[in-house]
Amino acid sequence: MSAMTDNRRVGHLPALTEADLNESQTQLWNDITEGPRGAAPWMVKDGALTGPFNAWLQIPHIGRAFAAAGEQLRFSSSLDAITRELVILTVGAHWKSEFEFWAHAGVARSAGMSEKLIAAIESGSEAAVRSATSDATHGQIFSAVSALVEHGVIPEEELSRLVDIVDEPTAVEIVALAGYYTLVSFTLNTFAVPLPDGEHTRFS
């Protein structure tokens, strides 16, 4: 029985299975499940996509653009994996996005990020982040991204410090990455996408 008729939901939205999809939705489903993200063991649960993707299936013409942008930012990034995940986790922690932080904490661990640094990012404390890593670049990027999500802008002096340790194209990429994962956080939080069974919440 399809999700549209059995009333199953992913958070606040109907759980769309492959049997429910129109042509445009099927294209998006295939983009996600056959691309590099599709290897995640949590990607499909009970026949429906998890994360932000079930929501994006509701608007496949826009969802495909979202998914394509995310694939480029994550899998074609100029940032090393730990730095990329630091940005994503900083955004997830700021917006208290349970699913985003849980999913990307796992990615960060696989990339070699320490549990101490993951916990420090979760705390939102710049001092804790700087104490948890020997790489001063991580502390500066955390500071810049925290300012961005808090105020909607990286102040000029903060931006200057960031550009001093990365370069201008990398600073642009960091802003784009933070913006994209803010979109992901808003999607996950608004539609109450649940954590997998057995996982504990961090922010509530």
PDB file of C-alpha atoms in Angstrom:
ATOM      1  CA  MET A   1       0.000   0.000   0.000  1.00  0.00           C
ATOM      2  CA  SER A   2       1.436   3.389  -0.911  1.00  0.00           C
ATOM      3  CA  ALA A   3       2.244   6.127   1.612  1.00  0.00           C
ATOM      4  CA  MET A   4      -0.429   8.359   0.113  1.00  0.00           C
ATOM      5  CA  THR A   5      -3.112   5.884   1.143  1.00  0.00           C
ATOM      6  CA  ASP A   6      -1.755   4.424   4.386  1.00  0.00           C
ATOM      7  CA  ASN A   7      -1.232   7.822   6.080  1.00  0.00           C
ATOM      8  CA  ARG A   8       2.423   7.223   6.944  1.00  0.00           C
ATOM      9  CA  ARG A   9       4.387  10.428   7.417  1.00  0.00           C
ATOM     10  CA  VAL A  10       7.942  11.703   7.706  1.00  0.00           C
ATOM     11  CA  GLY A  11       7.491  14.292  10.406  1.00  0.00           C
ATOM     12  CA  HIS A  12       4.711  16.648   9.319  1.00  0.00           C
ATOM     13  CA  LEU A  13       4.596  15.536   5.664  1.00  0.00           C
ATOM     14  CA  PRO A  14       3.272  12.471   3.824  1.00  0.00           C
ATOM     15  CA  ALA A  15       5.919   9.784   3.382  1.00  0.00           C
ATOM     16  CA  LEU A  16       6.299   9.521  -0.387  1.00  0.00           C
ATOM     17  CA  THR A  17       7.362   6.113  -1.661  1.00  0.00           C
ATOM     18  CA  GLU A  18       8.420   5.299  -5.207  1.00  0.00           C
ATOM     19  CA  ALA A  19       4.879   4.138  -5.978  1.00  0.00           C
ATOM     20  CA  ASP A  20       3.554   7.635  -5.205  1.00  0.00           C
ATOM     21  CA  LEU A  21       5.855   9.606  -7.476  1.00  0.00           C
ATOM     22  CA  ASN A  22       5.213  11.432 -10.715  1.00  0.00           C
ATOM     23  CA  GLU A  23       7.915  11.686 -13.383  1.00  0.00           C
ATOM     24  CA  SER A  24       9.569  14.792 -11.951  1.00  0.00           C
ATOM     25  CA  GLN A  25       9.585  13.346  -8.446  1.00  0.00           C
ATOM     26  CA  THR A  26      11.053  10.094  -9.758  1.00  0.00           C
ATOM     27  CA  GLN A  27      13.912  12.038 -11.358  1.00  0.00           C
ATOM     28  CA  LEU A  28      14.690  13.667  -8.015  1.00  0.00           C
ATOM     29  CA  TRP A  29      14.416  10.336  -6.169  1.00  0.00           C
ATOM     30  CA  ASN A  30      16.909   8.819  -8.607  1.00  0.00           C
ATOM     31  CA  ASP A  31      19.246  11.814  -8.345  1.00  0.00           C
ATOM     32  CA  ILE A  32      19.400  11.298  -4.589  1.00  0.00           C
ATOM     33  CA  THR A  33      19.474   7.525  -4.282  1.00  0.00           C
ATOM     34  CA  GLU A  34      21.808   6.881  -7.223  1.00  0.00           C
ATOM     35  CA  GLY A  35      24.210   9.729  -6.401  1.00  0.00           C
ATOM     36  CA  PRO A  36      26.922   9.829  -3.727  1.00  0.00           C
ATOM     37  CA  ARG A  37      24.411  10.548  -0.948  1.00  0.00           C
ATOM     38  CA  GLY A  38      22.514   7.356  -1.709  1.00  0.00           C
ATOM     39  CA  ALA A  39      25.109   5.252   0.104  1.00  0.00           C
ATOM     40  CA  ALA A  40      24.008   6.596   3.499  1.00  0.00           C
ATOM     41  CA  PRO A  41      22.318   3.709   5.352  1.00  0.00           C
ATOM     42  CA  TRP A  42      19.614   6.005   6.751  1.00  0.00           C
ATOM     43  CA  MET A  43      18.649   7.537   3.388  1.00  0.00           C
ATOM     44  CA  VAL A  44      15.563   5.358   2.846  1.00  0.00           C
ATOM     45  CA  LYS A  45      13.365   4.183   5.719  1.00  0.00           C
ATOM     46  CA  ASP A  46      10.180   2.166   5.235  1.00  0.00           C
ATOM     47  CA  GLY A  47      10.261   2.983   1.538  1.00  0.00           C
ATOM     48  CA  ALA A  48      10.492   6.783   1.938  1.00  0.00           C
ATOM     49  CA  LEU A  49      13.410   9.210   1.842  1.00  0.00           C
ATOM     50  CA  THR A  50      14.542  10.726   5.126  1.00  0.00           C
ATOM     51  CA  GLY A  51      16.512  13.887   5.866  1.00  0.00           C
ATOM     52  CA  PRO A  52      15.229  16.919   3.929  1.00  0.00           C
ATOM     53  CA  PHE A  53      14.601  14.873   0.813  1.00  0.00           C
ATOM     54  CA  ASN A  54      11.043  13.704   1.442  1.00  0.00           C
ATOM     55  CA  ALA A  55      10.101  17.376   1.843  1.00  0.00           C
ATOM     56  CA  TRP A  56      11.874  18.330  -1.363  1.00  0.00           C
ATOM     57  CA  LEU A  57       9.970  15.638  -3.248  1.00  0.00           C
ATOM     58  CA  GLN A  58       6.877  17.788  -2.628  1.00  0.00           C
ATOM     59  CA  ILE A  59       8.445  20.450  -4.905  1.00  0.00           C
ATOM     60  CA  PRO A  60      10.607  18.393  -7.280  1.00  0.00           C
ATOM     61  CA  HIS A  61      11.305  21.196  -9.767  1.00  0.00           C
ATOM     62  CA  ILE A  62      12.937  23.170  -6.938  1.00  0.00           C
ATOM     63  CA  GLY A  63      14.076  20.130  -4.975  1.00  0.00           C
ATOM     64  CA  ARG A  64      16.297  18.983  -7.851  1.00  0.00           C
ATOM     65  CA  ALA A  65      18.098  22.332  -7.791  1.00  0.00           C
ATOM     66  CA  PHE A  66      18.511  22.100  -4.016  1.00  0.00           C
ATOM     67  CA  ALA A  67      19.838  18.549  -4.248  1.00  0.00           C
ATOM     68  CA  ALA A  68      22.244  19.416  -7.074  1.00  0.00           C
ATOM     69  CA  ALA A  69      23.621  22.413  -5.178  1.00  0.00           C
ATOM     70  CA  GLY A  70      24.126  20.299  -2.075  1.00  0.00           C
ATOM     71  CA  GLU A  71      25.906  17.588  -4.028  1.00  0.00           C
ATOM     72  CA  GLN A  72      28.346  20.143  -5.453  1.00  0.00           C
ATOM     73  CA  LEU A  73      28.949  21.810  -2.085  1.00  0.00           C
ATOM     74  CA  ARG A  74      29.532  18.544  -0.298  1.00  0.00           C
ATOM     75  CA  PHE A  75      31.218  16.293  -2.847  1.00  0.00           C
ATOM     76  CA  SER A  76      33.062  18.816  -5.053  1.00  0.00           C
ATOM     77  CA  SER A  77      34.178  21.150  -2.288  1.00  0.00           C
ATOM     78  CA  SER A  78      37.596  22.783  -2.167  1.00  0.00           C
ATOM     79  CA  LEU A  79      37.435  22.399   1.622  1.00  0.00           C
ATOM     80  CA  ASP A  80      38.942  19.370   3.304  1.00  0.00           C
ATOM     81  CA  ALA A  81      36.360  17.044   4.833  1.00  0.00           C
ATOM     82  CA  ILE A  82      36.905  18.066   8.460  1.00  0.00           C
ATOM     83  CA  THR A  83      36.649  21.781   7.659  1.00  0.00           C
ATOM     84  CA  ARG A  84      33.543  21.216   5.547  1.00  0.00           C
ATOM     85  CA  GLU A  85      31.879  19.254   8.326  1.00  0.00           C
ATOM     86  CA  LEU A  86      32.894  21.858  10.896  1.00  0.00           C
ATOM     87  CA  VAL A  87      30.947  24.446   8.905  1.00  0.00           C
ATOM     88  CA  ILE A  88      27.925  22.152   8.571  1.00  0.00           C
ATOM     89  CA  LEU A  89      27.915  21.172  12.248  1.00  0.00           C
ATOM     90  CA  THR A  90      28.265  24.812  13.312  1.00  0.00           C
ATOM     91  CA  VAL A  91      25.165  25.659  11.291  1.00  0.00           C
ATOM     92  CA  GLY A  92      23.254  22.632  12.578  1.00  0.00           C
ATOM     93  CA  ALA A  93      24.104  23.424  16.196  1.00  0.00           C
ATOM     94  CA  HIS A  94      23.075  27.067  15.829  1.00  0.00           C
ATOM     95  CA  TRP A  95      19.664  26.123  14.419  1.00  0.00           C
ATOM     96  CA  LYS A  96      19.339  23.205  16.856  1.00  0.00           C
ATOM     97  CA  SER A  97      18.706  20.898  13.931  1.00  0.00           C
ATOM     98  CA  GLU A  98      18.720  17.435  15.474  1.00  0.00           C
ATOM     99  CA  PHE A  99      18.790  15.439  12.243  1.00  0.00           C
ATOM    100  CA  GLU A 100      21.389  17.616  10.551  1.00  0.00           C
ATOM    101  CA  PHE A 101      23.758  17.487  13.500  1.00  0.00           C
ATOM    102  CA  TRP A 102      23.279  13.750  14.000  1.00  0.00           C
ATOM    103  CA  ALA A 103      23.859  12.921  10.312  1.00  0.00           C
ATOM    104  CA  HIS A 104      26.895  15.136   9.891  1.00  0.00           C
ATOM    105  CA  ALA A 105      28.461  14.185  13.210  1.00  0.00           C
ATOM    106  CA  GLY A 106      28.657  10.723  11.682  1.00  0.00           C
ATOM    107  CA  VAL A 107      30.237  12.095   8.505  1.00  0.00           C
ATOM    108  CA  ALA A 108      32.671  14.145  10.606  1.00  0.00           C
ATOM    109  CA  ARG A 109      33.733  11.090  12.618  1.00  0.00           C
ATOM    110  CA  SER A 110      34.363   9.164   9.419  1.00  0.00           C
ATOM    111  CA  ALA A 111      36.523  12.065   8.206  1.00  0.00           C
ATOM    112  CA  GLY A 112      38.600  11.923  11.396  1.00  0.00           C
ATOM    113  CA  MET A 113      37.060  14.702  13.499  1.00  0.00           C
ATOM    114  CA  SER A 114      37.516  14.062  17.224  1.00  0.00           C
ATOM    115  CA  GLU A 115      34.615  13.554  19.612  1.00  0.00           C
ATOM    116  CA  LYS A 116      36.012  16.469  21.619  1.00  0.00           C
ATOM    117  CA  LEU A 117      35.676  18.818  18.662  1.00  0.00           C
ATOM    118  CA  ILE A 118      32.192  17.542  17.787  1.00  0.00           C
ATOM    119  CA  ALA A 119      31.087  18.169  21.388  1.00  0.00           C
ATOM    120  CA  ALA A 120      32.681  21.619  21.363  1.00  0.00           C
ATOM    121  CA  ILE A 121      30.827  22.599  18.198  1.00  0.00           C
ATOM    122  CA  GLU A 122      27.597  21.284  19.716  1.00  0.00           C
ATOM    123  CA  SER A 123      28.169  23.528  22.752  1.00  0.00           C
ATOM    124  CA  GLY A 124      28.418  26.642  20.566  1.00  0.00           C
ATOM    125  CA  SER A 125      31.468  27.837  22.509  1.00  0.00           C
ATOM    126  CA  GLU A 126      34.288  29.320  20.465  1.00  0.00           C
ATOM    127  CA  ALA A 127      36.680  28.830  23.380  1.00  0.00           C
ATOM    128  CA  ALA A 128      35.748  25.148  23.548  1.00  0.00           C
ATOM    129  CA  VAL A 129      36.257  24.753  19.798  1.00  0.00           C
ATOM    130  CA  ARG A 130      39.673  26.411  19.892  1.00  0.00           C
ATOM    131  CA  SER A 131      40.647  24.194  22.834  1.00  0.00           C
ATOM    132  CA  ALA A 132      39.479  21.054  21.029  1.00  0.00           C
ATOM    133  CA  THR A 133      41.647  21.477  17.924  1.00  0.00           C
ATOM    134  CA  SER A 134      45.281  22.244  17.254  1.00  0.00           C
ATOM    135  CA  ASP A 135      44.363  23.846  13.918  1.00  0.00           C
ATOM    136  CA  ALA A 136      43.819  27.582  14.395  1.00  0.00           C
ATOM    137  CA  THR A 137      41.994  27.665  11.059  1.00  0.00           C
ATOM    138  CA  HIS A 138      39.157  25.655  12.594  1.00  0.00           C
ATOM    139  CA  GLY A 139      38.642  28.192  15.360  1.00  0.00           C
ATOM    140  CA  GLN A 140      38.586  31.106  12.932  1.00  0.00           C
ATOM    141  CA  ILE A 141      36.143  29.389  10.587  1.00  0.00           C
ATOM    142  CA  PHE A 142      33.891  28.484  13.529  1.00  0.00           C
ATOM    143  CA  SER A 143      33.956  32.127  14.647  1.00  0.00           C
ATOM    144  CA  ALA A 144      33.104  33.433  11.174  1.00  0.00           C
ATOM    145  CA  VAL A 145      30.304  30.942  10.542  1.00  0.00           C
ATOM    146  CA  SER A 146      28.854  31.536  14.011  1.00  0.00           C
ATOM    147  CA  ALA A 147      28.733  35.274  13.308  1.00  0.00           C
ATOM    148  CA  LEU A 148      27.117  34.630   9.935  1.00  0.00           C
ATOM    149  CA  VAL A 149      24.276  32.483  11.243  1.00  0.00           C
ATOM    150  CA  GLU A 150      23.770  34.714  14.283  1.00  0.00           C
ATOM    151  CA  HIS A 151      23.710  38.074  12.496  1.00  0.00           C
ATOM    152  CA  GLY A 152      23.206  37.265   8.812  1.00  0.00           C
ATOM    153  CA  VAL A 153      26.614  38.715   7.942  1.00  0.00           C
ATOM    154  CA  ILE A 154      30.275  38.109   8.705  1.00  0.00           C
ATOM    155  CA  PRO A 155      31.459  41.475  10.071  1.00  0.00           C
ATOM    156  CA  GLU A 156      34.193  43.123   8.036  1.00  0.00           C
ATOM    157  CA  GLU A 157      36.986  42.572  10.567  1.00  0.00           C
ATOM    158  CA  GLU A 158      35.942  38.947  11.042  1.00  0.00           C
ATOM    159  CA  LEU A 159      35.832  38.451   7.277  1.00  0.00           C
ATOM    160  CA  SER A 160      39.299  39.955   6.944  1.00  0.00           C
ATOM    161  CA  ARG A 161      40.649  37.472   9.490  1.00  0.00           C
ATOM    162  CA  LEU A 162      38.952  34.629   7.628  1.00  0.00           C
ATOM    163  CA  VAL A 163      40.392  35.672   4.258  1.00  0.00           C
ATOM    164  CA  ASP A 164      43.833  35.933   5.862  1.00  0.00           C
ATOM    165  CA  ILE A 165      43.817  32.194   6.599  1.00  0.00           C
ATOM    166  CA  VAL A 166      41.886  30.906   3.594  1.00  0.00           C
ATOM    167  CA  ASP A 167      41.412  32.871   0.363  1.00  0.00           C
ATOM    168  CA  GLU A 168      38.523  34.852  -1.065  1.00  0.00           C
ATOM    169  CA  PRO A 169      37.002  32.034  -3.176  1.00  0.00           C
ATOM    170  CA  THR A 170      37.137  29.741  -0.139  1.00  0.00           C
ATOM    171  CA  ALA A 171      35.429  32.386   1.987  1.00  0.00           C
ATOM    172  CA  VAL A 172      32.658  32.572  -0.627  1.00  0.00           C
ATOM    173  CA  GLU A 173      32.333  28.787  -0.549  1.00  0.00           C
ATOM    174  CA  ILE A 174      32.088  28.785   3.258  1.00  0.00           C
ATOM    175  CA  VAL A 175      29.255  31.332   3.096  1.00  0.00           C
ATOM    176  CA  ALA A 176      27.483  29.256   0.430  1.00  0.00           C
ATOM    177  CA  LEU A 177      27.891  26.075   2.481  1.00  0.00           C
ATOM    178  CA  ALA A 178      26.498  27.766   5.591  1.00  0.00           C
ATOM    179  CA  GLY A 179      23.572  29.145   3.602  1.00  0.00           C
ATOM    180  CA  TYR A 180      22.752  25.785   2.061  1.00  0.00           C
ATOM    181  CA  TYR A 181      22.784  23.963   5.383  1.00  0.00           C
ATOM    182  CA  THR A 182      20.651  26.701   6.898  1.00  0.00           C
ATOM    183  CA  LEU A 183      18.094  25.778   4.226  1.00  0.00           C
ATOM    184  CA  VAL A 184      18.499  22.118   5.202  1.00  0.00           C
ATOM    185  CA  SER A 185      18.086  22.974   8.903  1.00  0.00           C
ATOM    186  CA  PHE A 186      14.954  25.018   8.238  1.00  0.00           C
ATOM    187  CA  THR A 187      13.477  22.143   6.237  1.00  0.00           C
ATOM    188  CA  LEU A 188      14.290  19.532   8.871  1.00  0.00           C
ATOM    189  CA  ASN A 189      13.102  21.662  11.784  1.00  0.00           C
ATOM    190  CA  THR A 190       9.910  23.004  10.226  1.00  0.00           C
ATOM    191  CA  PHE A 191       8.700  19.601   9.081  1.00  0.00           C
ATOM    192  CA  ALA A 192       9.951  17.839  12.233  1.00  0.00           C
ATOM    193  CA  VAL A 193      11.981  15.159  10.470  1.00  0.00           C
ATOM    194  CA  PRO A 194      12.652  12.575  13.190  1.00  0.00           C
ATOM    195  CA  LEU A 195      15.946  11.005  14.140  1.00  0.00           C
ATOM    196  CA  PRO A 196      16.373   7.308  13.391  1.00  0.00           C
ATOM    197  CA  ASP A 197      15.043   4.965  16.043  1.00  0.00           C
ATOM    198  CA  GLY A 198      17.324   4.753  19.062  1.00  0.00           C
ATOM    199  CA  GLU A 199      19.149   8.051  18.490  1.00  0.00           C
ATOM    200  CA  HIS A 200      18.961  10.660  21.249  1.00  0.00           C
ATOM    201  CA  THR A 201      18.225  14.356  20.855  1.00  0.00           C
ATOM    202  CA  ARG A 202      20.916  16.913  21.644  1.00  0.00           C
ATOM    203  CA  PHE A 203      19.151  20.252  21.692  1.00  0.00           C
ATOM    204  CA  SER A 204      15.789  19.607  23.346  1.00  0.00           C
TER     205      SER A 204
END
